[in-house]
mmCIF file of N, CA and C in Angstrom:
data_model
loop_
_atom_site.group_PDB
_atom_site.id
_atom_site.type_symbol
_atom_site.label_atom_id
_atom_site.label_comp_id
_atom_site.label_asym_id
_atom_site.label_seq_id
_atom_site.Cartn_x
_atom_site.Cartn_y
_atom_site.Cartn_z
ATOM 1 N N UNK A 276 113.611 108.919 115.302
ATOM 2 C CA UNK A 276 114.386 108.915 114.070
ATOM 3 C C UNK A 276 114.339 110.314 113.497
ATOM 4 N N UNK A 277 115.470 110.848 113.141
ATOM 5 C CA UNK A 277 115.494 112.151 112.501
ATOM 6 C C UNK A 277 115.670 111.960 111.017
ATOM 7 N N UNK A 278 115.007 112.822 110.259
ATOM 8 C CA UNK A 278 115.036 112.695 108.814
ATOM 9 C C UNK A 278 115.219 114.066 108.186
ATOM 10 N N UNK A 279 116.277 114.239 107.432
ATOM 11 C CA UNK A 279 116.469 115.452 106.646
ATOM 12 C C UNK A 279 116.724 116.708 107.450
ATOM 13 N N UNK A 280 116.732 117.824 106.772
ATOM 14 C CA UNK A 280 116.949 119.124 107.386
ATOM 15 C C UNK A 280 115.642 119.897 107.280
ATOM 16 N N UNK A 281 115.148 120.373 108.400
ATOM 17 C CA UNK A 281 113.864 121.059 108.398
ATOM 18 C C UNK A 281 113.985 122.548 108.104
ATOM 19 N N UNK A 282 115.159 123.015 107.756
ATOM 20 C CA UNK A 282 115.295 124.415 107.352
ATOM 21 C C UNK A 282 116.067 125.249 108.344
ATOM 22 N N UNK A 283 115.495 126.389 108.741
ATOM 23 C CA UNK A 283 116.182 127.399 109.541
ATOM 24 C C UNK A 283 116.836 126.860 110.801
ATOM 25 N N UNK A 284 116.143 126.007 111.528
ATOM 26 C CA UNK A 284 116.693 125.482 112.770
ATOM 27 C C UNK A 284 117.761 124.434 112.564
ATOM 28 N N UNK A 285 117.830 123.869 111.380
ATOM 29 C CA UNK A 285 118.816 122.853 111.078
ATOM 30 C C UNK A 285 118.572 121.526 111.761
ATOM 31 N N UNK A 286 117.424 121.348 112.391
ATOM 32 C CA UNK A 286 117.112 120.089 113.060
ATOM 33 C C UNK A 286 116.270 119.234 112.138
ATOM 34 N N UNK A 287 116.446 117.955 112.240
ATOM 35 C CA UNK A 287 115.670 117.046 111.413
ATOM 36 C C UNK A 287 114.239 116.932 111.900
ATOM 37 N N UNK A 288 113.354 116.547 111.005
ATOM 38 C CA UNK A 288 111.962 116.311 111.373
ATOM 39 C C UNK A 288 111.862 114.931 112.002
ATOM 40 N N UNK A 289 111.076 114.811 113.045
ATOM 41 C CA UNK A 289 110.931 113.524 113.707
ATOM 42 C C UNK A 289 109.862 112.705 113.005
ATOM 43 N N UNK A 290 110.194 111.477 112.723
ATOM 44 C CA UNK A 290 109.258 110.556 112.094
ATOM 45 C C UNK A 290 108.782 109.598 113.172
ATOM 46 N N UNK A 291 107.474 109.434 113.310
ATOM 47 C CA UNK A 291 106.958 108.554 114.350
ATOM 48 C C UNK A 291 107.000 107.095 113.944
ATOM 49 N N UNK A 292 107.914 106.354 114.507
ATOM 50 C CA UNK A 292 107.930 104.918 114.281
ATOM 51 C C UNK A 292 108.617 104.243 115.457
ATOM 52 N N UNK A 293 108.231 103.023 115.719
ATOM 53 C CA UNK A 293 108.803 102.260 116.817
ATOM 54 C C UNK A 293 109.444 100.996 116.271
ATOM 55 N N UNK A 294 110.558 100.628 116.834
ATOM 56 C CA UNK A 294 111.191 99.359 116.503
ATOM 57 C C UNK A 294 110.685 98.343 117.518
ATOM 58 N N UNK A 295 109.906 97.374 117.042
ATOM 59 C CA UNK A 295 109.356 96.361 117.929
ATOM 60 C C UNK A 295 110.400 95.283 118.181
ATOM 61 N N UNK A 296 111.116 94.884 117.153
ATOM 62 C CA UNK A 296 112.152 93.877 117.293
ATOM 63 C C UNK A 296 113.253 94.159 116.286
ATOM 64 N N UNK A 297 114.465 93.985 116.698
ATOM 65 C CA UNK A 297 115.586 94.164 115.775
ATOM 66 C C UNK A 297 116.061 92.829 115.239
ATOM 67 N N UNK A 298 115.429 91.763 115.675
ATOM 68 C CA UNK A 298 115.881 90.433 115.289
ATOM 69 C C UNK A 298 115.002 89.844 114.195
ATOM 70 N N UNK A 299 115.639 89.195 113.278
ATOM 71 C CA UNK A 299 114.943 88.445 112.254
ATOM 72 C C UNK A 299 114.955 86.994 112.724
ATOM 73 N N UNK A 300 113.831 86.298 112.656
ATOM 74 C CA UNK A 300 113.825 84.916 113.134
ATOM 75 C C UNK A 300 114.816 84.050 112.362
ATOM 76 N N UNK A 301 115.378 83.085 113.044
ATOM 77 C CA UNK A 301 116.289 82.153 112.393
ATOM 78 C C UNK A 301 115.544 81.465 111.251
ATOM 79 N N UNK A 302 116.173 81.371 110.107
ATOM 80 C CA UNK A 302 115.526 80.747 108.956
ATOM 81 C C UNK A 302 114.768 81.740 108.094
ATOM 82 N N UNK A 303 114.945 83.023 108.384
ATOM 83 C CA UNK A 303 114.287 84.065 107.598
ATOM 84 C C UNK A 303 115.300 85.167 107.311
ATOM 85 N N UNK A 304 114.973 86.017 106.357
ATOM 86 C CA UNK A 304 115.833 87.150 106.014
ATOM 87 C C UNK A 304 114.939 88.335 105.682
ATOM 88 N N UNK A 305 115.508 89.507 105.741
ATOM 89 C CA UNK A 305 114.800 90.720 105.352
ATOM 90 C C UNK A 305 115.535 91.305 104.153
ATOM 91 N N UNK A 306 114.791 91.570 103.078
ATOM 92 C CA UNK A 306 115.381 92.116 101.855
ATOM 93 C C UNK A 306 114.599 93.344 101.407
ATOM 94 N N UNK A 307 115.232 94.171 100.592
ATOM 95 C CA UNK A 307 114.605 95.367 100.045
ATOM 96 C C UNK A 307 113.880 95.009 98.748
ATOM 97 N N UNK A 308 112.605 95.409 98.643
ATOM 98 C CA UNK A 308 111.841 95.246 97.405
ATOM 99 C C UNK A 308 111.638 96.623 96.799
ATOM 100 N N UNK A 309 112.167 96.848 95.595
ATOM 101 C CA UNK A 309 111.985 98.155 94.963
ATOM 102 C C UNK A 309 110.557 98.340 94.438
ATOM 103 N N UNK A 310 110.145 99.591 94.294
ATOM 104 C CA UNK A 310 108.844 99.902 93.700
ATOM 105 C C UNK A 310 108.843 99.404 92.256
ATOM 106 N N UNK A 311 107.711 98.940 91.800
ATOM 107 C CA UNK A 311 107.585 98.460 90.425
ATOM 108 C C UNK A 311 107.841 96.972 90.260
ATOM 109 N N UNK A 312 108.182 96.282 91.324
ATOM 110 C CA UNK A 312 108.464 94.843 91.260
ATOM 111 C C UNK A 312 107.372 94.074 91.998
ATOM 112 N N UNK A 313 106.871 93.026 91.385
ATOM 113 C CA UNK A 313 105.912 92.148 92.070
ATOM 114 C C UNK A 313 106.635 91.369 93.159
ATOM 115 N N UNK A 314 105.955 91.084 94.247
ATOM 116 C CA UNK A 314 106.554 90.291 95.327
ATOM 117 C C UNK A 314 106.591 88.811 94.979
ATOM 118 N N UNK A 315 105.469 88.289 94.529
ATOM 119 C CA UNK A 315 105.344 86.845 94.305
ATOM 120 C C UNK A 315 105.196 86.503 92.834
ATOM 121 N N UNK A 316 105.547 85.281 92.508
ATOM 122 C CA UNK A 316 105.410 84.772 91.148
ATOM 123 C C UNK A 316 106.706 84.130 90.705
ATOM 124 N N UNK A 317 106.570 83.067 89.936
ATOM 125 C CA UNK A 317 107.761 82.358 89.470
ATOM 126 C C UNK A 317 108.102 82.724 88.035
ATOM 127 N N UNK A 318 107.866 83.974 87.678
ATOM 128 C CA UNK A 318 108.256 84.460 86.353
ATOM 129 C C UNK A 318 109.275 85.584 86.515
ATOM 130 N N UNK A 319 109.962 85.897 85.453
ATOM 131 C CA UNK A 319 111.054 86.886 85.501
ATOM 132 C C UNK A 319 110.568 88.230 86.036
ATOM 133 N N UNK A 320 111.424 88.867 86.828
ATOM 134 C CA UNK A 320 111.146 90.208 87.302
ATOM 135 C C UNK A 320 110.436 90.304 88.635
ATOM 136 N N UNK A 321 110.143 89.174 89.269
ATOM 137 C CA UNK A 321 109.501 89.237 90.585
ATOM 138 C C UNK A 321 110.571 89.126 91.671
ATOM 139 N N UNK A 322 110.207 89.589 92.860
ATOM 140 C CA UNK A 322 111.128 89.449 93.987
ATOM 141 C C UNK A 322 111.409 87.971 94.249
ATOM 142 N N UNK A 323 110.376 87.149 94.164
ATOM 143 C CA UNK A 323 110.522 85.712 94.440
ATOM 144 C C UNK A 323 111.588 85.075 93.556
ATOM 145 N N UNK A 324 111.577 85.354 92.261
ATOM 146 C CA UNK A 324 112.576 84.741 91.381
ATOM 147 C C UNK A 324 113.937 85.428 91.500
ATOM 148 N N UNK A 325 113.940 86.695 91.869
ATOM 149 C CA UNK A 325 115.201 87.421 92.013
ATOM 150 C C UNK A 325 115.998 86.962 93.220
ATOM 151 N N UNK A 326 115.317 86.424 94.227
ATOM 152 C CA UNK A 326 116.000 86.030 95.461
ATOM 153 C C UNK A 326 117.075 84.975 95.234
ATOM 154 N N UNK A 327 116.882 84.107 94.254
ATOM 155 C CA UNK A 327 117.862 83.054 94.007
ATOM 156 C C UNK A 327 119.175 83.592 93.430
ATOM 157 N N UNK A 328 119.199 84.896 93.112
ATOM 158 C CA UNK A 328 120.407 85.516 92.564
ATOM 159 C C UNK A 328 121.092 86.442 93.559
ATOM 160 N N UNK A 329 120.626 86.454 94.814
ATOM 161 C CA UNK A 329 121.226 87.295 95.847
ATOM 162 C C UNK A 329 122.311 86.462 96.553
ATOM 163 N N UNK A 330 123.581 86.834 96.383
ATOM 164 C CA UNK A 330 124.671 86.024 96.936
ATOM 165 C C UNK A 330 124.551 85.726 98.428
ATOM 166 N N UNK A 331 124.178 86.707 99.234
ATOM 167 C CA UNK A 331 124.075 86.487 100.680
ATOM 168 C C UNK A 331 123.014 85.440 101.008
ATOM 169 N N UNK A 332 121.902 85.461 100.296
ATOM 170 C CA UNK A 332 120.859 84.447 100.524
ATOM 171 C C UNK A 332 121.316 83.072 100.055
ATOM 172 N N UNK A 333 122.008 83.019 98.944
ATOM 173 C CA UNK A 333 122.529 81.739 98.450
ATOM 174 C C UNK A 333 123.472 81.114 99.466
ATOM 175 N N UNK A 334 124.304 81.942 100.099
ATOM 176 C CA UNK A 334 125.224 81.438 101.130
ATOM 177 C C UNK A 334 124.451 80.887 102.324
ATOM 178 N N UNK A 335 123.407 81.591 102.757
ATOM 179 C CA UNK A 335 122.586 81.108 103.873
ATOM 180 C C UNK A 335 121.927 79.773 103.532
ATOM 181 N N UNK A 336 121.428 79.648 102.317
ATOM 182 C CA UNK A 336 120.743 78.416 101.907
ATOM 183 C C UNK A 336 121.711 77.240 101.839
ATOM 184 N N UNK A 337 122.931 77.491 101.394
ATOM 185 C CA UNK A 337 123.928 76.423 101.320
ATOM 186 C C UNK A 337 124.285 75.889 102.694
ATOM 187 N N UNK A 338 124.245 76.753 103.703
ATOM 188 C CA UNK A 338 124.620 76.358 105.063
ATOM 189 C C UNK A 338 123.503 75.619 105.793
ATOM 190 N N UNK A 339 122.283 75.695 105.281
ATOM 191 C CA UNK A 339 121.142 75.088 105.971
ATOM 192 C C UNK A 339 120.649 73.856 105.226
ATOM 193 N N UNK A 340 120.827 72.660 105.799
ATOM 194 C CA UNK A 340 120.385 71.441 105.124
ATOM 195 C C UNK A 340 118.871 71.388 104.923
ATOM 196 N N UNK A 341 118.102 72.024 105.810
ATOM 197 C CA UNK A 341 116.636 71.969 105.700
ATOM 198 C C UNK A 341 116.107 72.803 104.541
ATOM 199 N N UNK A 342 116.942 73.662 103.963
ATOM 200 C CA UNK A 342 116.455 74.507 102.876
ATOM 201 C C UNK A 342 117.097 74.165 101.534
ATOM 202 N N UNK A 343 117.710 72.993 101.414
ATOM 203 C CA UNK A 343 118.433 72.641 100.197
ATOM 204 C C UNK A 343 117.537 72.591 98.956
ATOM 205 N N UNK A 344 116.316 72.100 99.064
ATOM 206 C CA UNK A 344 115.430 72.011 97.910
ATOM 207 C C UNK A 344 114.412 73.152 97.873
ATOM 208 N N UNK A 345 114.444 74.020 98.861
ATOM 209 C CA UNK A 345 113.464 75.105 98.969
ATOM 210 C C UNK A 345 113.969 76.356 98.273
ATOM 211 N N UNK A 346 113.083 77.011 97.550
ATOM 212 C CA UNK A 346 113.417 78.298 96.948
ATOM 213 C C UNK A 346 112.878 79.385 97.860
ATOM 214 N N UNK A 347 113.704 80.364 98.243
ATOM 215 C CA UNK A 347 113.248 81.407 99.164
ATOM 216 C C UNK A 347 111.996 82.098 98.635
ATOM 217 N N UNK A 348 111.086 82.419 99.558
ATOM 218 C CA UNK A 348 109.807 83.008 99.157
ATOM 219 C C UNK A 348 109.446 84.152 100.100
ATOM 220 N N UNK A 349 109.053 85.302 99.526
ATOM 221 C CA UNK A 349 108.644 86.422 100.379
ATOM 222 C C UNK A 349 107.378 86.083 101.165
ATOM 223 N N UNK A 350 107.387 86.405 102.442
ATOM 224 C CA UNK A 350 106.193 86.262 103.275
ATOM 225 C C UNK A 350 105.403 87.564 103.189
ATOM 226 N N UNK A 351 106.130 88.677 103.095
ATOM 227 C CA UNK A 351 105.513 89.993 102.943
ATOM 228 C C UNK A 351 105.010 90.131 101.520
ATOM 229 N N UNK A 352 103.853 90.727 101.390
ATOM 230 C CA UNK A 352 103.298 90.916 100.052
ATOM 231 C C UNK A 352 103.058 92.397 99.803
ATOM 232 N N UNK A 353 104.154 93.100 99.558
ATOM 233 C CA UNK A 353 104.055 94.528 99.286
ATOM 234 C C UNK A 353 103.444 94.738 97.900
ATOM 235 N N UNK A 354 102.633 95.766 97.760
ATOM 236 C CA UNK A 354 102.028 96.106 96.474
ATOM 237 C C UNK A 354 103.120 96.428 95.458
ATOM 238 N N UNK A 355 102.808 96.308 94.178
ATOM 239 C CA UNK A 355 103.791 96.552 93.119
ATOM 240 C C UNK A 355 104.395 97.950 93.240
ATOM 241 N N UNK A 356 103.581 98.955 93.475
ATOM 242 C CA UNK A 356 104.067 100.324 93.536
ATOM 243 C C UNK A 356 104.725 100.706 94.846
ATOM 244 N N UNK A 357 104.787 99.775 95.779
ATOM 245 C CA UNK A 357 105.308 100.062 97.115
ATOM 246 C C UNK A 357 106.708 99.471 97.286
ATOM 247 N N UNK A 358 107.662 100.335 97.600
ATOM 248 C CA UNK A 358 109.005 99.867 97.926
ATOM 249 C C UNK A 358 109.075 99.632 99.425
ATOM 250 N N UNK A 359 109.903 98.697 99.856
ATOM 251 C CA UNK A 359 110.045 98.487 101.286
ATOM 252 C C UNK A 359 110.751 97.191 101.615
ATOM 253 N N UNK A 360 110.817 96.911 102.908
ATOM 254 C CA UNK A 360 111.463 95.698 103.396
ATOM 255 C C UNK A 360 110.491 94.539 103.344
ATOM 256 N N UNK A 361 110.986 93.407 102.929
ATOM 257 C CA UNK A 361 110.156 92.221 102.795
ATOM 258 C C UNK A 361 110.770 91.069 103.597
ATOM 259 N N UNK A 362 109.942 90.389 104.349
ATOM 260 C CA UNK A 362 110.357 89.226 105.128
ATOM 261 C C UNK A 362 110.353 88.009 104.208
ATOM 262 N N UNK A 363 111.449 87.261 104.206
ATOM 263 C CA UNK A 363 111.612 86.128 103.296
ATOM 264 C C UNK A 363 111.887 84.856 104.087
ATOM 265 N N UNK A 364 111.121 83.817 103.813
ATOM 266 C CA UNK A 364 111.345 82.508 104.427
ATOM 267 C C UNK A 364 112.423 81.776 103.647
ATOM 268 N N UNK A 365 113.342 81.134 104.378
ATOM 269 C CA UNK A 365 114.443 80.422 103.741
ATOM 270 C C UNK A 365 114.260 78.906 103.752
ATOM 271 N N UNK A 366 113.149 78.441 104.315
ATOM 272 C CA UNK A 366 112.837 77.009 104.287
ATOM 273 C C UNK A 366 111.323 76.850 104.311
ATOM 274 N N UNK A 367 110.848 75.693 103.885
ATOM 275 C CA UNK A 367 109.400 75.427 103.876
ATOM 276 C C UNK A 367 108.838 75.468 105.289
ATOM 277 N N UNK A 368 109.590 74.956 106.233
ATOM 278 C CA UNK A 368 109.159 74.931 107.634
ATOM 279 C C UNK A 368 108.973 76.355 108.171
ATOM 280 N N UNK A 369 109.909 77.229 107.891
ATOM 281 C CA UNK A 369 109.824 78.616 108.349
ATOM 282 C C UNK A 369 108.716 79.351 107.597
ATOM 283 N N UNK A 370 108.547 79.062 106.310
ATOM 284 C CA UNK A 370 107.477 79.690 105.525
ATOM 285 C C UNK A 370 106.121 79.386 106.137
ATOM 286 N N UNK A 371 105.912 78.137 106.527
ATOM 287 C CA UNK A 371 104.648 77.740 107.147
ATOM 288 C C UNK A 371 104.466 78.437 108.501
ATOM 289 N N UNK A 372 105.510 78.430 109.307
ATOM 290 C CA UNK A 372 105.434 79.058 110.629
ATOM 291 C C UNK A 372 105.145 80.554 110.528
ATOM 292 N N UNK A 373 105.860 81.249 109.644
ATOM 293 C CA UNK A 373 105.646 82.682 109.489
ATOM 294 C C UNK A 373 104.267 82.990 108.920
ATOM 295 N N UNK A 374 103.812 82.151 108.007
ATOM 296 C CA UNK A 374 102.478 82.342 107.432
ATOM 297 C C UNK A 374 101.401 82.263 108.502
ATOM 298 N N UNK A 375 101.522 81.295 109.398
ATOM 299 C CA UNK A 375 100.574 81.154 110.510
ATOM 300 C C UNK A 375 100.661 82.372 111.423
ATOM 301 N N UNK A 376 101.878 82.809 111.726
ATOM 302 C CA UNK A 376 102.058 83.958 112.613
ATOM 303 C C UNK A 376 101.519 85.250 111.990
ATOM 304 N N UNK A 377 101.722 85.426 110.696
ATOM 305 C CA UNK A 377 101.195 86.615 110.015
ATOM 306 C C UNK A 377 99.666 86.585 110.056
ATOM 307 N N UNK A 378 99.081 85.422 109.760
ATOM 308 C CA UNK A 378 97.609 85.285 109.784
ATOM 309 C C UNK A 378 97.036 85.562 111.168
ATOM 310 N N UNK A 379 97.781 85.211 112.209
ATOM 311 C CA UNK A 379 97.320 85.408 113.582
ATOM 312 C C UNK A 379 97.623 86.816 114.091
ATOM 313 N N UNK A 380 98.247 87.642 113.244
ATOM 314 C CA UNK A 380 98.569 89.009 113.644
ATOM 315 C C UNK A 380 99.748 89.115 114.592
ATOM 316 N N UNK A 381 100.604 88.095 114.585
ATOM 317 C CA UNK A 381 101.752 88.073 115.490
ATOM 318 C C UNK A 381 103.027 88.640 114.876
ATOM 319 N N UNK A 382 102.983 88.972 113.594
ATOM 320 C CA UNK A 382 104.156 89.520 112.920
ATOM 321 C C UNK A 382 103.776 90.885 112.371
ATOM 322 N N UNK A 383 104.549 91.889 112.768
ATOM 323 C CA UNK A 383 104.345 93.248 112.235
ATOM 324 C C UNK A 383 105.590 93.620 111.482
ATOM 325 N N UNK A 384 105.408 94.063 110.272
ATOM 326 C CA UNK A 384 106.553 94.479 109.466
ATOM 327 C C UNK A 384 106.109 95.501 108.451
#
């Protein structure tokens, strides 16, 4: 991955990172969490409560009968001051599965 302009040579600086998988598991989504926002909590201003206002997620939930009563919940627990991508479960079944996989060290994000 090249990032920015390194100056005289005009070439970008290489950032060391590997893409392990480009696929998001069915029943999950990846969303951006800005710095300064809590990941979890059912009070105003958290990523968890904000997810119900994301149109693309609402459309996914409407199409899935297994997630009709489920409120999307972040599986990733980024610190408040940390911005980044967060893995979100769209059903209780997927939330449980991802939680087990994260605990077993099978999910890297």
